[in-house]
Short mmCIF file of C-alpha atoms and ligand atoms in Angstrom, two decimals:
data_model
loop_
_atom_site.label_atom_id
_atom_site.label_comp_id
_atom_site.label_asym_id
_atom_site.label_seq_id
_atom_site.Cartn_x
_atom_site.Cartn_y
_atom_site.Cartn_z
CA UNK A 14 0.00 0.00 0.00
CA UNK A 15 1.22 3.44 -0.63
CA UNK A 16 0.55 6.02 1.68
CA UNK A 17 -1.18 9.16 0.78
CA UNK A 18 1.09 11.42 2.77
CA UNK A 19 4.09 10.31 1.39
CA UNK A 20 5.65 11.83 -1.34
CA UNK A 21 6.26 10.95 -4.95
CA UNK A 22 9.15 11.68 -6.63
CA UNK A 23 11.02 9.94 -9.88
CA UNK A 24 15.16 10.77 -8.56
CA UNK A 25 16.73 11.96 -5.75
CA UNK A 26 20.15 13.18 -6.32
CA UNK A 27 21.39 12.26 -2.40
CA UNK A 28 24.12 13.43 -0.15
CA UNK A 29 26.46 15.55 -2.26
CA UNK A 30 26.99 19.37 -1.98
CA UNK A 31 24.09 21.63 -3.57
CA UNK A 32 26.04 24.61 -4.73
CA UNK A 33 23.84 27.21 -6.61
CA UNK A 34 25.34 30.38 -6.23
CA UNK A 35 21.75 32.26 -7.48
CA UNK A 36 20.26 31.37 -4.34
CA UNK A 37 23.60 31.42 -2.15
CA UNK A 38 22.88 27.98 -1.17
CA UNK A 39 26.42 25.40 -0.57
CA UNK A 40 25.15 23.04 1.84
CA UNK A 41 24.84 19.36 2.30
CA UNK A 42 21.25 18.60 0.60
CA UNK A 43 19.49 16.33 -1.71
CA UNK A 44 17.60 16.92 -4.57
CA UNK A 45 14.45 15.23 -5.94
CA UNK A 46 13.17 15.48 -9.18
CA UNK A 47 9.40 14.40 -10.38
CA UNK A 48 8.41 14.86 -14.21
CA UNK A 49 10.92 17.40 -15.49
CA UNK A 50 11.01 19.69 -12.33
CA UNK A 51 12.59 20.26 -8.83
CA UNK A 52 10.69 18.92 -6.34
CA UNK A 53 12.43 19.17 -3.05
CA UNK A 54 15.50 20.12 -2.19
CA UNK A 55 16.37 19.51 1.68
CA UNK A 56 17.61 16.75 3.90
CA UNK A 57 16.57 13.13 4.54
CA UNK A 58 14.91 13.05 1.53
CA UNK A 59 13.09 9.47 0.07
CA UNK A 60 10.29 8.12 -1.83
CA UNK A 61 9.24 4.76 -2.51
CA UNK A 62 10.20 3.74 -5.68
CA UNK A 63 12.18 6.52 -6.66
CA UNK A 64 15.37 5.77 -8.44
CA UNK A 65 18.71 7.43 -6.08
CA UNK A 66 21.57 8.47 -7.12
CA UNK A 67 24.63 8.67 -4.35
CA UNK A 68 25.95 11.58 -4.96
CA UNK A 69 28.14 12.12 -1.54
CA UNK A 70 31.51 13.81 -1.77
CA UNK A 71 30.26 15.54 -4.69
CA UNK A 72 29.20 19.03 -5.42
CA UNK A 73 25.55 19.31 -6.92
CA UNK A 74 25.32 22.45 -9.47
CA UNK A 75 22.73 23.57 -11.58
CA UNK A 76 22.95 22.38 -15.48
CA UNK A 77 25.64 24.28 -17.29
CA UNK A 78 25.17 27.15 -19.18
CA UNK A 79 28.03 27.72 -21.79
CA UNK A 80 28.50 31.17 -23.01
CA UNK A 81 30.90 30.68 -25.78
CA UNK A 82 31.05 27.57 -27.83
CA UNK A 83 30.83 26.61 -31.38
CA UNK A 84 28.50 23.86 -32.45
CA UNK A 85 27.59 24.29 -35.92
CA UNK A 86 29.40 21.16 -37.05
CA UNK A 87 27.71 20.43 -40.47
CA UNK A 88 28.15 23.45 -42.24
CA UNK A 89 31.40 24.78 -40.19
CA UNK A 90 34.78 23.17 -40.07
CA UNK A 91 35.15 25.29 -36.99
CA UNK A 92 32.28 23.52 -35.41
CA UNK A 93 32.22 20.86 -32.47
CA UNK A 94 29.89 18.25 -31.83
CA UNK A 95 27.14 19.45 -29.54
CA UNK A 96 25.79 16.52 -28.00
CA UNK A 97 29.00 14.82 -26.98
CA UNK A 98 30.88 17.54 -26.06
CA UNK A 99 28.50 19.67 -24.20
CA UNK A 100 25.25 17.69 -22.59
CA UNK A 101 27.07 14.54 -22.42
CA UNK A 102 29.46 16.66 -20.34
CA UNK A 103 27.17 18.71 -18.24
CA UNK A 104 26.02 21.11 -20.29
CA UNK A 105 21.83 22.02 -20.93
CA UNK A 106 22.41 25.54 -22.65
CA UNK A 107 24.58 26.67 -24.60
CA UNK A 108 25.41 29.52 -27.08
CA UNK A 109 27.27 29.57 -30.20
CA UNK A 110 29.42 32.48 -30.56
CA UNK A 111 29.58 33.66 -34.53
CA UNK A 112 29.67 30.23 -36.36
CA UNK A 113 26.86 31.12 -38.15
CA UNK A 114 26.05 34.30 -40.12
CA UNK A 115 23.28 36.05 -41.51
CA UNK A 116 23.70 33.78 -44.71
CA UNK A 117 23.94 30.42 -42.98
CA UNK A 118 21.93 31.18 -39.84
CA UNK A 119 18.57 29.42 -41.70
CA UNK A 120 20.39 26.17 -41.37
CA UNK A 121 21.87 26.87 -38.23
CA UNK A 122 18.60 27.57 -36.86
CA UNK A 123 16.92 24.43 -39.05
CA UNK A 124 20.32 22.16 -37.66
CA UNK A 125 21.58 23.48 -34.23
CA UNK A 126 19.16 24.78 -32.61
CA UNK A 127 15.99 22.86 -33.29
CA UNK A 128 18.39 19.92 -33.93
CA UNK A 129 19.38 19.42 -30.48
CA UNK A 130 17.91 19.15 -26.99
CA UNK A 131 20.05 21.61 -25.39
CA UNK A 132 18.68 25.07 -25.35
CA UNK A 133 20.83 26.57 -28.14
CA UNK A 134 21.27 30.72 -28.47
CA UNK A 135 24.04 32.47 -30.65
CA UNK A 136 25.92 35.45 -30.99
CA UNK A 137 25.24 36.22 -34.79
CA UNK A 138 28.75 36.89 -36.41
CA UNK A 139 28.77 40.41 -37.76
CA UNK A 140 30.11 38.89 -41.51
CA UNK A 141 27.06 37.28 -43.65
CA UNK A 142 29.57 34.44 -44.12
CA UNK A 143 30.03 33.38 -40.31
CA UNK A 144 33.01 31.58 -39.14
CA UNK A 145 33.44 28.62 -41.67
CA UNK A 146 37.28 28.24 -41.92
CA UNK A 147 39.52 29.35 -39.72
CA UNK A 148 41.84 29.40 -42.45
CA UNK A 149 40.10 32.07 -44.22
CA UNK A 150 39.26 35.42 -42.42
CA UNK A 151 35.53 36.42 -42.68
CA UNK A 152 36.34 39.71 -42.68
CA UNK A 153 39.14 40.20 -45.01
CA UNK A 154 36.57 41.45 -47.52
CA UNK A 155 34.91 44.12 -45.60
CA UNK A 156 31.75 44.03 -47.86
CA UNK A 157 30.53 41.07 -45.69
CA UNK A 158 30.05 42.78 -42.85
CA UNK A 159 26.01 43.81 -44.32
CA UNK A 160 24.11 45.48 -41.21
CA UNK A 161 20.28 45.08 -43.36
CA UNK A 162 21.17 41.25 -43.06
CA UNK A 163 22.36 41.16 -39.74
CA UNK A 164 19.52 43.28 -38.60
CA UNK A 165 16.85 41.61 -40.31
CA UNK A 166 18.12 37.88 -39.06
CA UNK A 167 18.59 39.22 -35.73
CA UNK A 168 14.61 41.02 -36.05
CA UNK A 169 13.55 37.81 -37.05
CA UNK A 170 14.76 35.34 -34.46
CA UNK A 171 15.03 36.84 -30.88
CA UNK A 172 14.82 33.58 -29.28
CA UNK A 173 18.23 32.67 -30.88
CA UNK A 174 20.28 36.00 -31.12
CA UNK A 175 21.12 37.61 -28.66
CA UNK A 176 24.06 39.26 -29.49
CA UNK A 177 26.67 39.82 -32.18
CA UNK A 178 30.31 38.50 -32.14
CA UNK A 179 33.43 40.14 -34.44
CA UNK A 180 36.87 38.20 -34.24
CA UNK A 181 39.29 41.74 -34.28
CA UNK A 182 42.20 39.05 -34.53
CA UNK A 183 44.29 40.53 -37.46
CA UNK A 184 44.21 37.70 -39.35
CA UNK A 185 40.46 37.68 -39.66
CA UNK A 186 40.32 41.45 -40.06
CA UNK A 187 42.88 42.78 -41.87
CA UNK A 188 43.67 46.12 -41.72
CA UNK A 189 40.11 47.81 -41.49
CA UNK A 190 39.65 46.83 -37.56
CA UNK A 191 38.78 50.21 -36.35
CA UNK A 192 35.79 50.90 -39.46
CA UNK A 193 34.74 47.06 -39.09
CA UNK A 194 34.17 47.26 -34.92
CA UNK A 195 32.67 50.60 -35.23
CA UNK A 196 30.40 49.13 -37.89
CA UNK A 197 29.51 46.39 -35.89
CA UNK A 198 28.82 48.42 -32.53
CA UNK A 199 26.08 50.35 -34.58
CA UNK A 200 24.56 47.38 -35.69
CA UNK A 201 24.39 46.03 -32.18
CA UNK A 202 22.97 49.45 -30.60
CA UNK A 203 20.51 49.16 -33.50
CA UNK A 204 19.47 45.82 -32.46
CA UNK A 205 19.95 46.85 -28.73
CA UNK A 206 21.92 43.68 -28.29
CA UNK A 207 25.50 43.00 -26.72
CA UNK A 208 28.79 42.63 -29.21
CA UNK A 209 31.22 40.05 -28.21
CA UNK A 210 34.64 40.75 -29.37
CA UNK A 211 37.04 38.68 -29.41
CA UNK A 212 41.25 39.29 -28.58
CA UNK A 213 44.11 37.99 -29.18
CA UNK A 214 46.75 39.32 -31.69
CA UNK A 215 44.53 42.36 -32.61
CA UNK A 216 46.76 44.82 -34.26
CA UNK A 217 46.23 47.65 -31.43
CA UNK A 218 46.93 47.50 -27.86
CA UNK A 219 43.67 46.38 -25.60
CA UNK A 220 42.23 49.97 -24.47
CA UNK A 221 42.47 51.32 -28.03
CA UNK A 222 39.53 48.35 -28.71
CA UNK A 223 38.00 48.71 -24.67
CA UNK A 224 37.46 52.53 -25.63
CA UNK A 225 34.86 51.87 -28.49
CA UNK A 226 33.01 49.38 -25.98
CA UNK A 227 29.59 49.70 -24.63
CA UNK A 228 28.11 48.96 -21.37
CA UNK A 229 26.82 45.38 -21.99
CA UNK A 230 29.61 44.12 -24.54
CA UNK A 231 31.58 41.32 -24.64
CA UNK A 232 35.37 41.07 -24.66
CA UNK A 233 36.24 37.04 -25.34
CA UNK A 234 39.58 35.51 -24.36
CA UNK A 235 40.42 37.98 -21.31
CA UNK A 236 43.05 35.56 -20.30
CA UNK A 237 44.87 35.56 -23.55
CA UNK A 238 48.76 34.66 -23.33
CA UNK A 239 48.81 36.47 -27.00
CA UNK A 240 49.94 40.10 -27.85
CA UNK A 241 47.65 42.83 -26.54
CA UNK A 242 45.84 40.99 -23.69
CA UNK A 243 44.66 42.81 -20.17
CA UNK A 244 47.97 42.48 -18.03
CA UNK A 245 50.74 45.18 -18.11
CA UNK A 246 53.71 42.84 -16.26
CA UNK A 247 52.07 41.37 -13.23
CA UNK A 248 49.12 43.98 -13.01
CA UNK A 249 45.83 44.05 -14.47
CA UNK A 250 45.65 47.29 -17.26
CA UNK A 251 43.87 50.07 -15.24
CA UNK A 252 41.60 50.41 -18.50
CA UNK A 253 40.29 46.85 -18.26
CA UNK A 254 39.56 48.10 -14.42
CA UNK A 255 38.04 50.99 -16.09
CA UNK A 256 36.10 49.46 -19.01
CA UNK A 257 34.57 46.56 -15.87
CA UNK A 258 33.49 49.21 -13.48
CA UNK A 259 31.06 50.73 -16.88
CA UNK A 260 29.88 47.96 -17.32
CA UNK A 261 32.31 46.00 -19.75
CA UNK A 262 32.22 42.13 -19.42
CA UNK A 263 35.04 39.53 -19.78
CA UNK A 264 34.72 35.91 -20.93
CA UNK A 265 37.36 33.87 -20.53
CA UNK A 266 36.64 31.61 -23.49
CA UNK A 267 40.04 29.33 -23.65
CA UNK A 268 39.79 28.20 -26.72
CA UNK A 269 42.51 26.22 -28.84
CA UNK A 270 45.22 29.42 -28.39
CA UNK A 271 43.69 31.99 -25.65
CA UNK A 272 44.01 30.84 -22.65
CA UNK A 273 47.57 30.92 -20.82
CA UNK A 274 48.15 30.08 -17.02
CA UNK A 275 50.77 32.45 -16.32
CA UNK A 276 47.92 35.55 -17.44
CA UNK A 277 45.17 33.64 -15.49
CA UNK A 278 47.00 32.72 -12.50
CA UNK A 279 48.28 36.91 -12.26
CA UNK A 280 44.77 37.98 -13.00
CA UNK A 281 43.01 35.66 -10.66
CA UNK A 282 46.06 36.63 -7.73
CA UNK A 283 44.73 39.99 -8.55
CA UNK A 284 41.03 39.43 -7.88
CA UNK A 285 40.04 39.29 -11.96
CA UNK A 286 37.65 36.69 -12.34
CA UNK A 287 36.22 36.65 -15.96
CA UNK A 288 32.50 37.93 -16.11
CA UNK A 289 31.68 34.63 -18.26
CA UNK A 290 33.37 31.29 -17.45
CA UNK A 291 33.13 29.90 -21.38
CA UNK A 292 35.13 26.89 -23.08
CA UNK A 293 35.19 27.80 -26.63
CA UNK A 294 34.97 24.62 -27.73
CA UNK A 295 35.20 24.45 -31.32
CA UNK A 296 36.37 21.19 -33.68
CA UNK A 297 39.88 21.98 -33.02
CA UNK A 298 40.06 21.70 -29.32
CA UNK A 299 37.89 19.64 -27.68
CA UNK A 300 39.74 16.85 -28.26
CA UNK A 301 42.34 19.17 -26.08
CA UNK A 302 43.32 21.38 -24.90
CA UNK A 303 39.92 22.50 -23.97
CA UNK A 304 38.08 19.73 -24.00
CA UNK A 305 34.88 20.67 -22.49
CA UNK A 306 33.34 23.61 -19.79
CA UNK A 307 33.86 21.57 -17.52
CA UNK A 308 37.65 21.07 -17.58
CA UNK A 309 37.93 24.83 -18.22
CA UNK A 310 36.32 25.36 -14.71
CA UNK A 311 38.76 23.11 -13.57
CA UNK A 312 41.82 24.80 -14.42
CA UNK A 313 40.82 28.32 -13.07
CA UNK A 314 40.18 26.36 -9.19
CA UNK A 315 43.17 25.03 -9.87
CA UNK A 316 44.45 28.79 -10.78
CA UNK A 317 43.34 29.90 -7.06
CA UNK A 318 39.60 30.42 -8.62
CA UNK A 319 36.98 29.84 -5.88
CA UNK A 320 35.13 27.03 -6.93
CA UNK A 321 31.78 28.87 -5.97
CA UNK A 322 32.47 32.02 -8.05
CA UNK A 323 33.59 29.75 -11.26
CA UNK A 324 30.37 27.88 -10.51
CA UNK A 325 28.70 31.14 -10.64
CA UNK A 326 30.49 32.22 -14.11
CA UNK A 327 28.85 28.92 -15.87
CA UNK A 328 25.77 28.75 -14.72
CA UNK A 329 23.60 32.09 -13.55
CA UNK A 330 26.11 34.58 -14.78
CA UNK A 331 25.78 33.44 -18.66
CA UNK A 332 22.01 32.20 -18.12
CA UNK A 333 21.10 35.82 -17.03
CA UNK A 334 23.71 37.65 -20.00
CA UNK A 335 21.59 35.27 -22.54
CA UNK A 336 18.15 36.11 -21.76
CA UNK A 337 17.95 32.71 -20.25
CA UNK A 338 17.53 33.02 -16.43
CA UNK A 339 13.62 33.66 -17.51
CA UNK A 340 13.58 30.24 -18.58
CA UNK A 341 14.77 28.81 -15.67
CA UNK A 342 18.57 28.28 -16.31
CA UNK A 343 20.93 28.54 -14.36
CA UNK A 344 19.40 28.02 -11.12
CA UNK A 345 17.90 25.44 -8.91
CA UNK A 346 15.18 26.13 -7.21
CA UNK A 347 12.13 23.94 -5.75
CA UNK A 348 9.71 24.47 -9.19
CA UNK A 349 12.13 25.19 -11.29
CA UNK A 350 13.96 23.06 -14.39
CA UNK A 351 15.27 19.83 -13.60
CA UNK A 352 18.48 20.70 -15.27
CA UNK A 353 20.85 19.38 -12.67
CA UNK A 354 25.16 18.30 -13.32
CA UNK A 355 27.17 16.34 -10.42
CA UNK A 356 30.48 17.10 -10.53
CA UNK A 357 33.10 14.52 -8.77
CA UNK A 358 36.71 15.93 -8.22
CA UNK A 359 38.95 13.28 -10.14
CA UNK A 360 42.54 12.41 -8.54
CA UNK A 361 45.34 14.86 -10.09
CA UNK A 362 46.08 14.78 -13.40
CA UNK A 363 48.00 16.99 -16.36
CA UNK A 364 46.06 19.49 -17.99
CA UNK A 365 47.14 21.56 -20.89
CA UNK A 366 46.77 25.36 -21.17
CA UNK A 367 46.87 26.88 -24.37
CA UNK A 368 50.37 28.34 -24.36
CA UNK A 369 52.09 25.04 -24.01
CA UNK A 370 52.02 24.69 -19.83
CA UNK A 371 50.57 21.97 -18.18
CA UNK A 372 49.55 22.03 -14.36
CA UNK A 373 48.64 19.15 -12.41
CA UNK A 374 45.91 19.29 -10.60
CA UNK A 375 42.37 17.66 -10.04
CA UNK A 376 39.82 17.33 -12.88
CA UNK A 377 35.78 17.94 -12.64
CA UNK A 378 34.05 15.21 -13.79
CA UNK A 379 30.48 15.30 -14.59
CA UNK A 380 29.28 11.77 -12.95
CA UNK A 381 25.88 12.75 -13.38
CA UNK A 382 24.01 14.81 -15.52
CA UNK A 383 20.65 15.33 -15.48
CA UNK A 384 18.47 16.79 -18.14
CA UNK A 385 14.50 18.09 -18.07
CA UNK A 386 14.03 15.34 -15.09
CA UNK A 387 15.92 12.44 -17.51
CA UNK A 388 19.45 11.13 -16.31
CA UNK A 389 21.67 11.59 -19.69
CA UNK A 390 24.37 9.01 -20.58
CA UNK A 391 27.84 11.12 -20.29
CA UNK A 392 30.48 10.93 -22.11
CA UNK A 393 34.08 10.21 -21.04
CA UNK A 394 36.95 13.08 -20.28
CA UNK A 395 39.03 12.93 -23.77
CA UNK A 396 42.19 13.80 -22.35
CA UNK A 397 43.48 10.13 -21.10
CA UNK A 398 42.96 9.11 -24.53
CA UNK A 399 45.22 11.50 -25.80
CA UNK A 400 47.83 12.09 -23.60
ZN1 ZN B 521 35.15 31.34 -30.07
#
C-alpha cells in the first residue's frame, strides 16, 4: 500500500553538496526530481520507488550554461559536436558564438538549434559568411560585414540572437579593424543587443579596442597569453579596471590558443575573475586542450579560482547575460527546471593550457548529468585518450 502522505518523486540526487550560487545555497542537501522539475531540495529526503543516485563527496550544481562555444558542425569546419561535447558533459544551454552568419543562420537555426535538446542561443557573427574556416578570415573582404542582413536575421529570431560576435584578430580582419568594430557596434545598438569581441593578436593595444566598448559588450579571451591581452607585467591594465566598473564584461573563453596560465594565474592573484566562465569549444580543441566547460572550470580552481564564483560564471552569470535566467537556467530552485550536473573531483592529473604549460591538478568530472528530469548518458573526459 502506498501512503497518501508520502511523497512521490522519480530521482533523488542524495548526499552531495548543492552549490547554486543564485540562491547562495552550498550546503549538504538532496535533490528530488518528479516529471521534469525540482521537487524538493532539503535533507533526509526518500520516496518509494524513486530511483537514487549517491551523490556524496560531490558538489551538486545547476545544469551548465556555456557562453561561448561553437557547435555548428555540419556546415562549419570550426564547429564541435554538440551533444557529446557539451550535454554529455554537463552542459543544458549553450550559445554559439559567430559560427553562423546572416547567410547560414537558416540552417543553423533548421540544424543546431531545433536539432538538439540543449537550449541553443548564438551570438550572430557580424560577416554574412560566419566563421566557416579558420583558415580564411571572414572579414578580409569588408563588404561582408552587411548590417540590413544582420539586422533583419537578428529582427527575425530573438529567441536565438542575442548578441553579435566580431573576431578583431588581425588575421580575420585585416587592416580595417577600427571601421569594421565601429560598424559592428552600430549594428548592435541598432538591435539593442551586446557585441562580443574577441582578442588575441589584434593589431592595437587592448584599451584602443575597450574605448569603443559599450556597457553590456563582450570582450572574449580575457586571459589571452597572446599580444595585446589585459595584463601590463604582473598587473591588471587600469583600463580593463576601467572598461569593468562601466559595465564592460570579460569571458574567458580558452579556446585552442587563448588561454595561458601564467595571465590567469596573475589575473586571478589579482582578484580578476572573468564575467563569463566559457570553453570555446570548437572542432579543433575539444579533443584538447579544452576539452569541455567543464575542464575549463577546472583549471581556473586550480588557478586559485573559488570554486563557488567559477560555478557562478557557468551557470547564472551566462544564463542571465543570454536572456535565459527567464527560462529557468541557471538556477535550482524547488519548481524550477530539472536541469541538474554532479560534478566529482577526479585524482590529479596533467592538464594543458593553451600556451604550451601543463599544471597538475584535479579534474571535474560530470558523474551525473541530469536533463528536463531524464538522467543523460555522459560521455568520457578525452584527455586520457590522448595524452
Ligand atoms: Zn570562439
Amino acid at each position: 500500500m502506498t501512503d497518501p502522505n508520502q511523497p512521490t518523486y522519480d530521482l533523488i540526487l542524495s548526499g552531495g553538496t548543492v552549490l547554486d550560487p543564485a540562491s547562495g545555497l552550498n550546503a549538504r542537501r538532496d535533490v528530488a526530481i518528479r516529471g521534469d522539475r525540482i521537487a524538493a531540495i532539503d535533507t533526509g529526503l526518500s520516496a518509494p520507488g524513486a530511483k537514487v543516485v549517491d551523490c556524496t563527496g560531490s558538489t551538486v550544481v545547476p545544469g551548465l550554461v556555456e557562453g561561448h562555444s561553437h557547435i555548428f558542425e555540419q556546415v562549419s569546419k570550426v564547429g564541435a559536436p554538440a551533444d557529446e561535447a557539451h550535454l554529455r558533459r554537463g552542459v543544458v544551454a549553450v550559445a554559439d558564438a559567430g559560427t553562423a552568419g546572416a547567410s547560414t543562420f537558416a540552417a543553423f537555426q533548421r540544424v543546431v538549434v531545433e536539432g538538439n535538446a540543449m537550449r541553443v542561443v548564438n551570438f550572430l557573427n557580424v560577416s554574412v559568411l560566419g566563421l566557416i574556416d579558420f583558415r580564411f578570415g571572414e572579414l578580409l573582404n569588408p563588404d561582408t560585414l552587411v548590417v540590413d542582413d544582420a539586422l533583419e536575421v537578428a529582427a527575425a529570431n530573438p529567441d536565438v540572437v542575442r548578441g553579435f560576435k566580431i573576431r578583431l584578430s588581425e588575421d580575420v580582419v585585416g587592416p580595417n579593424w577600427m571601421s569594421l568594430l565601429k560598424k559592428s557596434i552600430e549594428l548592435a545598438e541598432q538591435a539593442r543587443l551586446p557585441l562580443m569581441v574577441h582578442i588575441g593578436e589584434t593589431e592595437e593595444p587592448l584599451p584602443v579596442v575597450l574605448e569603443q566598448l559599450r556597457p553590456g559588450d563582450i570582450v572574449a579571451h580575457c586571459y589571452t597569453g597572446k599580444p595585446h591581452g589585459i595584463l601590463d607585467d604582473d598587473k591588471v591594465l587600469a583600463q580593463v579596471l576601467e572598461a569593468r566598473e562601466r559595465g564592460v564584461l570579460f569571458d574567458s573563453a580558452h579556446g585552442r590558443s587563448n588561454l595561458s596560465f601564467n595571465v590567469a594565474r596573475q589575473a586571478i592573484a589579482c582578484g580578476f575573475l572573468p564575467d563569463i566562465l566559457s570553453s570555446d569549444t570548437s572542432a579543433r580543441n575539444w579533443r584538447g586542450p579544452v576539452f569541455d566547460l567543464v575542464t575549463s572550470i577546472a583549471k581556473l580552481v586550480a588557478l586559485g579560482a573559488p570554486l563557488d564564483e567559477c560555478i557562478r560564471r557557468a551557470t547564472v552569470a551566462p544564463a542571465e547575460l543570454l536572456g535565459l535566467a527567464g527560462e529557468g537556467y541557471g538556477r535550482l530552485e524547488v519548481g524550477g527546471r530539472a536541469d541538474v550536473t554532479v560534478l566529482t573531483e577526479t585524482s590529479e592529473v596533467e592538464l594543458p593550457d593553451a600556451s604550451g604549460n601543463v599544471i597538475t591538478a584535479p579534474r571535474l568530472e560530470p558523474t551525473t548529468v541530469v536533463h528536463e528530469g531524464a538522467l543523460v548518458e555522459t560521455t568520457p573526459w578525452r584527455g586520457e585518450a590522448t595524452a
